[in-house]
mmCIF file of C-alpha atoms and ligand atoms in Angstrom:
data_model
loop_
_atom_site.group_PDB
_atom_site.id
_atom_site.type_symbol
_atom_site.label_atom_id
_atom_site.label_comp_id
_atom_site.label_asym_id
_atom_site.label_seq_id
_atom_site.Cartn_x
_atom_site.Cartn_y
_atom_site.Cartn_z
ATOM 1 C CA MET G 18 -5.130 -32.179 33.243
ATOM 2 C CA LYS G 19 -5.710 -32.432 29.504
ATOM 3 C CA ILE G 20 -4.493 -29.378 27.576
ATOM 4 C CA VAL G 21 -5.087 -28.930 23.848
ATOM 5 C CA VAL G 22 -3.894 -26.307 21.635
ATOM 6 C CA LEU G 23 -5.968 -25.897 18.596
ATOM 7 C CA ASP G 24 -3.803 -23.750 16.329
ATOM 8 C CA GLY G 25 -0.287 -23.434 17.525
ATOM 9 C CA TYR G 26 1.631 -22.921 14.336
ATOM 10 C CA THR G 27 1.755 -19.159 13.998
ATOM 11 C CA LEU G 28 2.982 -18.742 17.599
ATOM 12 C CA ASN G 29 5.511 -21.536 17.398
ATOM 13 C CA PRO G 30 6.257 -22.601 13.863
ATOM 14 C CA GLY G 31 9.268 -24.715 15.509
ATOM 15 C CA ASP G 32 11.608 -22.029 16.728
ATOM 16 C CA ILE G 33 10.451 -21.871 20.303
ATOM 17 C CA ASP G 34 9.050 -24.727 22.603
ATOM 18 C CA TRP G 35 5.896 -25.839 24.392
ATOM 19 C CA LYS G 36 7.645 -27.038 27.348
ATOM 20 C CA GLY G 37 5.873 -24.853 29.803
ATOM 21 C CA PHE G 38 2.644 -26.301 28.809
ATOM 22 C CA GLU G 39 3.844 -29.871 28.700
ATOM 23 C CA LYS G 40 4.896 -29.462 32.458
ATOM 24 C CA LEU G 41 1.262 -28.566 33.394
ATOM 25 C CA GLY G 42 -0.403 -31.636 32.141
ATOM 26 C CA GLU G 43 -1.099 -34.083 29.207
ATOM 27 C CA PHE G 44 -0.450 -31.807 26.279
ATOM 28 C CA LYS G 45 -1.539 -32.118 22.483
ATOM 29 C CA CYS G 46 -0.806 -29.527 20.027
ATOM 30 C CA TYR G 47 -2.311 -28.969 16.555
ATOM 31 C CA ASP G 48 -0.784 -26.654 14.143
ATOM 32 C CA ARG G 49 -4.242 -25.665 12.567
ATOM 33 C CA THR G 50 -7.740 -26.573 13.159
ATOM 34 C CA THR G 51 -10.014 -24.000 11.332
ATOM 35 C CA THR G 52 -10.997 -20.450 11.586
ATOM 36 C CA LYS G 53 -14.657 -21.090 10.547
ATOM 37 C CA LYS G 54 -17.527 -21.324 13.062
ATOM 38 C CA GLU G 55 -19.385 -23.695 10.676
ATOM 39 C CA GLU G 56 -16.684 -26.293 11.172
ATOM 40 C CA SER G 57 -17.442 -26.966 14.571
ATOM 41 C CA ALA G 58 -17.415 -30.759 14.270
ATOM 42 C CA LYS G 59 -13.680 -30.620 13.590
ATOM 43 C CA ILE G 60 -13.208 -28.250 16.647
ATOM 44 C CA LEU G 61 -15.190 -30.609 18.741
ATOM 45 C CA GLU G 62 -13.177 -33.618 17.743
ATOM 46 C CA ARG G 63 -9.795 -31.926 18.341
ATOM 47 C CA ILE G 64 -11.044 -30.686 21.776
ATOM 48 C CA ALA G 65 -11.879 -34.262 22.726
ATOM 49 C CA ASP G 66 -11.738 -34.561 26.539
ATOM 50 C CA ALA G 67 -9.495 -31.638 27.129
ATOM 51 C CA ASP G 68 -9.895 -29.620 30.350
ATOM 52 C CA ALA G 69 -8.013 -26.673 29.065
ATOM 53 C CA VAL G 70 -8.200 -25.325 25.347
ATOM 54 C CA ILE G 71 -5.710 -23.077 23.910
ATOM 55 C CA THR G 72 -6.734 -21.177 20.922
ATOM 56 C CA ASN G 73 -5.427 -18.232 18.712
ATOM 57 C CA LYS G 74 -7.926 -18.000 15.876
ATOM 58 C CA THR G 75 -10.049 -21.133 16.207
ATOM 59 C CA PRO G 76 -13.469 -20.001 17.214
ATOM 60 C CA ILE G 77 -15.085 -21.273 20.393
ATOM 61 C CA THR G 78 -18.696 -20.699 20.144
ATOM 62 C CA ARG G 79 -21.642 -21.361 22.565
ATOM 63 C CA GLU G 80 -22.326 -24.504 20.906
ATOM 64 C CA ILE G 81 -18.745 -25.747 21.477
ATOM 65 C CA LEU G 82 -18.897 -24.750 25.152
ATOM 66 C CA GLU G 83 -22.229 -26.641 25.541
ATOM 67 C CA ALA G 84 -21.114 -29.807 23.822
ATOM 68 C CA LYS G 85 -17.922 -29.898 25.913
ATOM 69 C CA PRO G 86 -18.708 -29.182 29.668
ATOM 70 C CA LYS G 87 -15.430 -30.824 30.651
ATOM 71 C CA VAL G 88 -13.645 -27.661 29.306
ATOM 72 C CA LYS G 89 -13.012 -25.291 32.140
ATOM 73 C CA TYR G 90 -10.385 -23.026 30.731
ATOM 74 C CA ILE G 91 -9.863 -21.374 27.426
ATOM 75 C CA GLY G 92 -6.613 -19.565 26.942
ATOM 76 C CA VAL G 93 -6.377 -17.166 24.117
ATOM 77 C CA LEU G 94 -2.931 -16.893 22.397
ATOM 78 C CA ALA G 95 -3.518 -13.218 21.662
ATOM 79 C CA THR G 96 -4.635 -9.911 23.089
ATOM 80 C CA GLY G 97 -7.959 -9.784 21.152
ATOM 81 C CA TYR G 98 -10.290 -12.519 22.407
ATOM 82 C CA ASN G 99 -13.367 -12.155 19.917
ATOM 83 C CA VAL G 100 -12.816 -15.632 18.823
ATOM 84 C CA VAL G 101 -14.394 -16.769 21.978
ATOM 85 C CA ASP G 102 -17.975 -16.489 23.031
ATOM 86 C CA VAL G 103 -17.057 -14.811 26.348
ATOM 87 C CA ALA G 104 -20.480 -14.345 27.537
ATOM 88 C CA ALA G 105 -21.470 -18.043 26.989
ATOM 89 C CA ALA G 106 -18.249 -18.965 28.726
ATOM 90 C CA LYS G 107 -19.060 -16.905 31.661
ATOM 91 C CA GLU G 108 -22.439 -18.258 31.963
ATOM 92 C CA LYS G 109 -20.786 -21.794 32.014
ATOM 93 C CA GLY G 110 -18.207 -20.862 34.501
ATOM 94 C CA VAL G 111 -15.425 -21.322 32.035
ATOM 95 C CA ALA G 112 -12.466 -18.840 32.617
ATOM 96 C CA VAL G 113 -11.171 -17.066 29.460
ATOM 97 C CA THR G 114 -7.907 -15.555 29.468
ATOM 98 C CA ASN G 115 -5.879 -13.511 27.056
ATOM 99 C CA ILE G 116 -2.432 -11.940 26.719
ATOM 100 C CA PRO G 117 -2.908 -8.330 27.429
ATOM 101 C CA THR G 118 0.597 -7.237 26.451
ATOM 102 C CA TYR G 119 3.473 -8.917 24.794
ATOM 103 C CA GLY G 120 4.190 -7.223 21.519
ATOM 104 C CA THR G 121 3.961 -3.453 22.438
ATOM 105 C CA THR G 122 7.436 -2.637 21.315
ATOM 106 C CA ALA G 123 7.329 -4.983 18.355
ATOM 107 C CA VAL G 124 4.144 -3.360 16.792
ATOM 108 C CA ALA G 125 5.368 0.119 17.640
ATOM 109 C CA GLN G 126 8.806 -0.492 15.752
ATOM 110 C CA PHE G 127 6.696 -2.107 12.779
ATOM 111 C CA VAL G 128 4.733 1.285 12.497
ATOM 112 C CA PHE G 129 8.208 2.732 11.596
ATOM 113 C CA ALA G 130 8.973 -0.080 9.171
ATOM 114 C CA HIS G 131 6.015 0.816 7.061
ATOM 115 C CA LEU G 132 6.598 4.574 7.563
ATOM 116 C CA LEU G 133 10.206 4.522 6.635
ATOM 117 C CA GLU G 134 9.481 2.426 3.609
ATOM 118 C CA PHE G 135 7.275 5.375 2.373
ATOM 119 C CA CYS G 136 10.159 7.863 3.226
ATOM 120 C CA HIS G 137 13.050 6.069 1.548
ATOM 121 C CA HIS G 138 11.790 3.115 -0.555
ATOM 122 C CA VAL G 139 14.864 1.179 0.726
ATOM 123 C CA ALA G 140 13.918 -2.064 -0.967
ATOM 124 C CA HIS G 141 13.217 -0.534 -4.169
ATOM 125 C CA HIS G 142 16.422 1.489 -4.330
ATOM 126 C CA ALA G 143 18.491 -1.359 -3.338
ATOM 127 C CA GLN G 144 17.026 -3.384 -6.156
ATOM 128 C CA THR G 145 17.968 -0.680 -8.751
ATOM 129 C CA VAL G 146 21.554 -1.018 -7.492
ATOM 130 C CA LYS G 147 21.500 -4.792 -7.787
ATOM 131 C CA ASP G 148 20.184 -4.441 -11.203
ATOM 132 C CA GLY G 149 23.289 -2.350 -12.237
ATOM 133 C CA ARG G 150 21.534 1.013 -12.435
ATOM 134 C CA TRP G 151 23.967 2.837 -10.283
ATOM 135 C CA ALA G 152 27.075 1.483 -11.894
ATOM 136 C CA LYS G 153 25.766 3.056 -15.032
ATOM 137 C CA SER G 154 24.451 6.187 -13.601
ATOM 138 C CA GLU G 155 25.942 9.542 -14.770
ATOM 139 C CA ASP G 156 25.387 11.047 -11.271
ATOM 140 C CA PHE G 157 26.780 9.904 -7.954
ATOM 141 C CA CYS G 158 23.004 9.313 -6.681
ATOM 142 C CA TYR G 159 19.382 9.155 -7.978
ATOM 143 C CA TRP G 160 16.121 8.578 -6.305
ATOM 144 C CA ASP G 161 12.846 7.254 -7.743
ATOM 145 C CA TYR G 162 10.417 8.675 -5.331
ATOM 146 C CA PRO G 163 10.316 12.003 -3.239
ATOM 147 C CA LEU G 164 12.352 11.230 -0.194
ATOM 148 C CA ILE G 165 10.888 12.347 3.173
ATOM 149 C CA GLU G 166 12.397 13.775 6.403
ATOM 150 C CA LEU G 167 10.121 12.820 9.447
ATOM 151 C CA ALA G 168 11.515 15.525 11.716
ATOM 152 C CA ASP G 169 9.067 18.453 12.193
ATOM 153 C CA LYS G 170 6.310 16.355 10.673
ATOM 154 C CA THR G 171 3.251 15.621 12.869
ATOM 155 C CA ILE G 172 2.060 12.284 13.408
ATOM 156 C CA GLY G 173 -1.545 11.624 14.696
ATOM 157 C CA VAL G 174 -1.807 8.606 16.963
ATOM 158 C CA ILE G 175 -5.464 7.407 17.290
ATOM 159 C CA GLY G 176 -5.558 5.357 20.330
ATOM 160 C CA PHE G 177 -3.272 6.441 22.960
ATOM 161 C CA GLY G 178 -2.659 3.122 24.682
ATOM 162 C CA ARG G 179 0.276 1.008 25.170
ATOM 163 C CA ILE G 180 1.176 0.713 21.665
ATOM 164 C CA GLY G 181 0.072 4.297 20.618
ATOM 165 C CA GLN G 182 2.264 5.744 23.395
ATOM 166 C CA THR G 183 5.373 3.705 22.363
ATOM 167 C CA VAL G 184 4.849 4.894 18.874
ATOM 168 C CA ALA G 185 4.736 8.455 20.085
ATOM 169 C CA LYS G 186 8.158 7.784 21.898
ATOM 170 C CA ILE G 187 9.797 6.615 18.730
ATOM 171 C CA ALA G 188 8.191 9.593 16.754
ATOM 172 C CA VAL G 189 9.659 11.995 19.046
ATOM 173 C CA ALA G 190 13.226 10.408 18.806
ATOM 174 C CA PHE G 191 12.822 11.140 14.931
ATOM 175 C CA GLY G 192 11.884 14.830 15.958
ATOM 176 C CA MET G 193 8.271 14.527 15.051
ATOM 177 C CA LYS G 194 5.422 16.305 16.797
ATOM 178 C CA VAL G 195 2.681 13.955 18.220
ATOM 179 C CA LEU G 196 -0.980 14.664 18.332
ATOM 180 C CA ALA G 197 -2.664 11.838 20.383
ATOM 181 C CA HIS G 198 -6.268 10.893 20.535
ATOM 182 C CA ASP G 199 -7.898 8.824 22.912
ATOM 183 C CA GLU G 200 -11.310 8.564 24.706
ATOM 184 C CA TYR G 201 -9.433 8.740 28.080
ATOM 185 C CA VAL G 202 -7.125 11.740 28.291
ATOM 186 C CA ASN G 203 -4.247 11.523 30.748
ATOM 187 C CA LYS G 204 -2.639 14.862 30.684
ATOM 188 C CA ALA G 205 0.417 13.486 32.609
ATOM 189 C CA LEU G 206 1.423 11.924 29.199
ATOM 190 C CA GLU G 207 1.793 15.313 27.605
ATOM 191 C CA THR G 208 5.125 16.821 26.761
ATOM 192 C CA ASP G 209 6.495 19.643 24.693
ATOM 193 C CA SER G 210 6.292 17.284 21.756
ATOM 194 C CA ILE G 211 3.027 15.094 22.703
ATOM 195 C CA LYS G 212 -0.330 16.910 23.015
ATOM 196 C CA TYR G 213 -3.789 15.355 23.022
ATOM 197 C CA ALA G 214 -6.139 16.444 20.395
ATOM 198 C CA THR G 215 -9.617 15.858 19.185
ATOM 199 C CA LEU G 216 -10.224 13.337 16.423
ATOM 200 C CA ASP G 217 -10.914 16.090 13.934
ATOM 201 C CA GLU G 218 -7.870 17.901 14.900
ATOM 202 C CA VAL G 219 -5.722 14.813 14.344
ATOM 203 C CA LEU G 220 -7.300 14.109 11.159
ATOM 204 C CA SER G 221 -6.803 17.531 9.865
ATOM 205 C CA GLN G 222 -3.305 18.472 11.232
ATOM 206 C CA SER G 223 -1.303 15.285 10.761
ATOM 207 C CA ASP G 224 1.174 14.353 7.985
ATOM 208 C CA VAL G 225 0.972 10.914 9.204
ATOM 209 C CA ILE G 226 -1.764 9.052 10.956
ATOM 210 C CA SER G 227 -1.220 5.840 12.857
ATOM 211 C CA LEU G 228 -4.088 3.677 14.035
ATOM 212 C CA HIS G 229 -3.997 2.053 17.514
ATOM 213 C CA VAL G 230 -7.577 1.746 18.680
ATOM 214 C CA PRO G 231 -9.024 -1.772 19.252
ATOM 215 C CA LEU G 232 -11.741 -2.807 16.889
ATOM 216 C CA PHE G 233 -15.174 -2.066 18.526
ATOM 217 C CA ASP G 234 -18.358 -1.076 16.986
ATOM 218 C CA SER G 235 -17.475 2.587 17.758
ATOM 219 C CA THR G 236 -14.163 2.239 15.902
ATOM 220 C CA LYS G 237 -15.110 0.056 13.080
ATOM 221 C CA GLY G 238 -14.914 1.980 9.719
ATOM 222 C CA MET G 239 -13.583 5.184 11.500
ATOM 223 C CA ILE G 240 -11.218 5.763 8.488
ATOM 224 C CA ASN G 241 -13.701 6.358 5.740
ATOM 225 C CA LYS G 242 -14.596 8.703 2.780
ATOM 226 C CA SER G 243 -15.627 11.529 5.215
ATOM 227 C CA SER G 244 -12.774 11.246 7.790
ATOM 228 C CA ILE G 245 -10.218 10.929 4.800
ATOM 229 C CA ALA G 246 -11.822 14.114 3.404
ATOM 230 C CA LYS G 247 -10.817 15.999 6.617
ATOM 231 C CA MET G 248 -7.156 14.891 6.267
ATOM 232 C CA ARG G 249 -4.293 16.858 4.724
ATOM 233 C CA ASP G 250 -3.589 16.115 1.020
ATOM 234 C CA GLY G 251 -0.723 13.493 0.611
ATOM 235 C CA VAL G 252 -1.223 12.022 4.201
ATOM 236 C CA PHE G 253 0.245 8.789 4.977
ATOM 237 C CA ILE G 254 -1.935 6.242 7.069
ATOM 238 C CA ILE G 255 -0.334 3.196 9.004
ATOM 239 C CA ASN G 256 -2.714 0.659 10.185
ATOM 240 C CA THR G 257 -1.099 -1.994 12.496
ATOM 241 C CA SER G 258 -4.355 -2.398 14.566
ATOM 242 C CA ARG G 259 -7.357 -4.002 12.813
ATOM 243 C CA GLY G 260 -8.494 -4.070 9.143
ATOM 244 C CA PRO G 261 -11.973 -3.147 9.676
ATOM 245 C CA LEU G 262 -11.063 0.216 11.235
ATOM 246 C CA VAL G 263 -10.523 1.275 7.567
ATOM 247 C CA VAL G 264 -13.287 1.188 5.060
ATOM 248 C CA GLU G 265 -11.002 -0.622 2.279
ATOM 249 C CA LYS G 266 -12.918 0.755 -0.797
ATOM 250 C CA ASP G 267 -12.736 4.495 0.513
ATOM 251 C CA ILE G 268 -8.806 3.987 1.013
ATOM 252 C CA ILE G 269 -8.511 2.583 -2.458
ATOM 253 C CA GLU G 270 -10.275 5.450 -3.929
ATOM 254 C CA ALA G 271 -8.218 7.987 -1.861
ATOM 255 C CA LEU G 272 -4.921 6.186 -2.857
ATOM 256 C CA GLU G 273 -5.918 6.384 -6.457
ATOM 257 C CA SER G 274 -6.872 10.006 -6.342
ATOM 258 C CA GLY G 275 -3.453 10.730 -4.460
ATOM 259 C CA LYS G 276 -5.408 12.232 -1.514
ATOM 260 C CA VAL G 277 -3.552 9.679 0.442
ATOM 261 C CA ALA G 278 0.105 9.424 -0.512
ATOM 262 C CA GLY G 279 0.518 5.987 1.214
ATOM 263 C CA TYR G 280 -1.318 3.263 3.147
ATOM 264 C CA GLY G 281 0.785 0.798 4.960
ATOM 265 C CA SER G 282 -1.106 -1.822 6.701
ATOM 266 C CA ASP G 283 -0.407 -5.170 8.540
ATOM 267 C CA VAL G 284 -4.134 -5.951 8.720
ATOM 268 C CA VAL G 285 -7.073 -6.083 6.253
ATOM 269 C CA GLU G 286 -10.843 -6.709 6.813
ATOM 270 C CA VAL G 287 -10.724 -10.416 6.069
ATOM 271 C CA GLU G 288 -7.658 -12.396 7.087
ATOM 272 C CA PRO G 289 -6.013 -14.219 5.401
ATOM 273 C CA ILE G 290 -6.459 -11.619 2.770
ATOM 274 C CA LEU G 291 -9.012 -12.487 -0.182
ATOM 275 C CA ALA G 292 -7.473 -13.212 -3.457
ATOM 276 C CA ASP G 293 -9.600 -10.579 -5.024
ATOM 277 C CA ASN G 294 -8.710 -7.760 -2.426
ATOM 278 C CA LYS G 295 -7.577 -4.886 -4.544
ATOM 279 C CA LEU G 296 -5.475 -3.347 -1.859
ATOM 280 C CA PRO G 297 -2.173 -4.907 -2.609
ATOM 281 C CA ARG G 298 -2.401 -3.954 -6.228
ATOM 282 C CA THR G 299 -3.308 -0.281 -5.408
ATOM 283 C CA LYS G 300 -0.696 2.325 -5.906
ATOM 284 C CA ASN G 301 1.308 3.488 -2.784
ATOM 285 C CA CYS G 302 -0.156 0.677 -0.758
ATOM 286 C CA HIS G 303 1.823 -1.876 1.152
ATOM 287 C CA ILE G 304 0.087 -4.674 2.957
ATOM 288 C CA THR G 305 1.968 -7.054 5.166
ATOM 289 C CA PRO G 306 0.428 -10.306 6.303
ATOM 290 C CA HIS G 307 -0.254 -9.645 9.990
ATOM 291 C CA ILE G 308 3.443 -9.983 11.230
ATOM 292 C CA ALA G 309 3.790 -6.901 13.585
ATOM 293 C CA TRP G 310 3.339 -9.058 16.580
ATOM 294 C CA ALA G 311 5.588 -11.917 15.586
ATOM 295 C CA PRO G 312 9.459 -11.277 16.271
ATOM 296 C CA LYS G 313 10.672 -14.386 18.191
ATOM 297 C CA ALA G 314 11.345 -12.232 21.336
ATOM 298 C CA ALA G 315 7.763 -11.138 21.338
ATOM 299 C CA ARG G 316 6.341 -14.713 20.705
ATOM 300 C CA ILE G 317 8.551 -16.020 23.532
ATOM 301 C CA ARG G 318 6.981 -13.458 25.866
ATOM 302 C CA LEU G 319 3.562 -14.520 24.636
ATOM 303 C CA MET G 320 4.293 -18.140 25.205
ATOM 304 C CA ASN G 321 5.531 -17.532 28.801
ATOM 305 C CA ILE G 322 2.420 -15.438 29.639
ATOM 306 C CA ALA G 323 0.217 -18.116 28.218
ATOM 307 C CA VAL G 324 1.725 -20.653 30.432
ATOM 308 C CA ASP G 325 1.676 -18.352 33.590
ATOM 309 C CA ASN G 326 -2.037 -17.821 32.719
ATOM 310 C CA LEU G 327 -2.810 -21.509 32.887
ATOM 311 C CA ALA G 328 -0.609 -22.177 35.726
ATOM 312 C CA ALA G 329 -2.323 -19.325 37.810
ATOM 313 C CA PHE G 330 -5.662 -20.901 36.881
ATOM 314 C CA VAL G 331 -4.685 -24.337 38.064
ATOM 315 C CA LYS G 332 -3.456 -22.741 41.450
ATOM 316 C CA GLY G 333 -6.844 -21.167 41.791
ATOM 317 C CA SER G 334 -5.629 -17.633 41.402
ATOM 318 C CA PRO G 335 -6.250 -16.976 37.736
ATOM 319 C CA VAL G 336 -4.885 -13.815 36.072
ATOM 320 C CA ASN G 337 -5.683 -12.166 32.765
ATOM 321 C CA VAL G 338 -9.235 -13.390 32.845
ATOM 322 C CA VAL G 339 -11.426 -11.464 30.445
ATOM 323 C CA ASN G 340 -14.765 -12.674 31.409
ATOM 324 C CA LYS G 341 -14.909 -12.459 35.155
HETATM 325 P P1 NAD B 5 -4.432 -0.604 24.646
HETATM 326 O O1 NAD B 5 -5.735 -1.107 25.136
HETATM 327 O O2 NAD B 5 -3.400 -0.281 25.421
HETATM 328 O O3 NAD B 5 -4.948 0.793 23.867
HETATM 329 C C1 NAD B 5 -5.942 1.208 23.105
HETATM 330 C C2 NAD B 5 -6.322 2.438 23.271
HETATM 331 O O4 NAD B 5 -7.489 2.865 22.431
HETATM 332 C C3 NAD B 5 -6.911 2.863 24.758
HETATM 333 O O5 NAD B 5 -6.027 3.774 25.427
HETATM 334 C C4 NAD B 5 -8.351 3.083 24.671
HETATM 335 O O6 NAD B 5 -8.763 4.108 25.686
HETATM 336 C C5 NAD B 5 -8.378 3.708 23.224
HETATM 337 N N1 NAD B 5 -9.654 3.712 22.705
HETATM 338 C C6 NAD B 5 -10.657 2.636 22.654
HETATM 339 N N2 NAD B 5 -11.753 3.161 22.013
HETATM 340 C C7 NAD B 5 -11.407 4.364 21.334
HETATM 341 C C8 NAD B 5 -12.270 5.230 20.667
HETATM 342 N N3 NAD B 5 -13.394 4.982 20.172
HETATM 343 N N4 NAD B 5 -11.762 6.459 20.492
HETATM 344 C C9 NAD B 5 -10.400 6.886 21.101
HETATM 345 N N5 NAD B 5 -9.737 5.912 21.703
HETATM 346 C C10 NAD B 5 -10.201 4.786 21.947
HETATM 347 O O7 NAD B 5 -4.151 -1.562 23.401
HETATM 348 P P2 NAD B 5 -2.712 -1.624 22.574
HETATM 349 O O8 NAD B 5 -1.980 -2.772 23.277
HETATM 350 O O9 NAD B 5 -2.076 -0.325 22.373
HETATM 351 O O10 NAD B 5 -3.086 -2.300 21.244
HETATM 352 C C11 NAD B 5 -4.000 -1.543 20.385
HETATM 353 C C12 NAD B 5 -4.401 -2.500 19.186
HETATM 354 O O11 NAD B 5 -3.304 -2.978 18.526
HETATM 355 C C13 NAD B 5 -4.965 -3.774 19.812
HETATM 356 O O12 NAD B 5 -6.402 -3.545 19.883
HETATM 357 C C14 NAD B 5 -4.912 -4.707 18.377
HETATM 358 O O13 NAD B 5 -6.067 -4.507 17.560
HETATM 359 C C15 NAD B 5 -3.694 -4.058 17.731
HETATM 360 N N6 NAD B 5 -2.644 -5.098 17.670
HETATM 361 C C16 NAD B 5 -2.157 -5.549 16.555
HETATM 362 C C17 NAD B 5 -1.047 -6.304 16.581
HETATM 363 C C18 NAD B 5 -0.439 -6.837 15.053
HETATM 364 O O14 NAD B 5 0.281 -7.949 15.120
HETATM 365 N N7 NAD B 5 -0.565 -6.084 14.052
HETATM 366 C C19 NAD B 5 -0.489 -6.835 17.765
HETATM 367 C C20 NAD B 5 -1.068 -6.555 18.785
HETATM 368 C C21 NAD B 5 -2.015 -5.524 18.926
#
């Protein structure tokens, strides 16, 4: 079997290995191909005569599937598989697999990296000490921002799936109350500190709102001028899910007015971020370059699942197929 990885660099920039795939067949890995559907010629050239195509963000369109009937398997190196035309793949009998879970704890931890930055501004204060300000200070301490204690604050978790539930556990450890919103309610997950709530209750009663719904038509733009208007003044919003859940111009306006005290986001509408995106230059806004998923331990887990997915397909008992 010929296996080609179209864009392996972000999963493995060199600190883990591809051995699992190499054992399964003739293996070729490209660091990057393209993220643009229009550049299909390049994608077709790279696929060559492969049987199994592994992609992260390189699009696999109907046109590509039609031009490459030898391809029988597409392994997506991520949870979200919108880069593949799964309906076209199904029609053509091509199995598409994803990695349903590998980074739950990493992403949940990252929510608090953003939140704690707003609470304490550690990097800023450490820099003032490096710059010699503490040594010259008249007082034994100083701070440049209001310092925030999370205990007794309410965090609204929108999307109470794997990551949302893990965020809730960490929040409870900080002494926070959790309002969880999900389209499916599982009352067994409620505790003294974690209660389900409607979306409006979450919006209006939370000090911090953390987004964990997937990007669907129904969730696109859910954080917008009118939902922000329902929120508490000075709310913090953390987005580790998908950029388009938030209407960026509305969040910029809310940050500028102070309605939203902080927006910490690992994702933006168009990635990589466009040079003229105003978010990173907006006050109280911290944007990170989609790294929540990427601690080495999580990437190794992802790699192992990707290899197991292909091995299971080869054995004739495929797992994690998203287009059955
Ligand atoms: P999950 O499927 O376990 O949970 C998603 C939850 O959202 C489900 O419980 C679902 O019922 C709920 N939901 C869906 N539509 C809803 C709606 N309209 N209203 C309310 N609830 C709704 O997924 P997960 O593993 O927790 O991941 C959540 C998201 O995190 C992913 O979709 C992905 O976008 C994002 N993610 C980001 C990174 C990163 O590196 N930043 C890494 C992994 C995942």
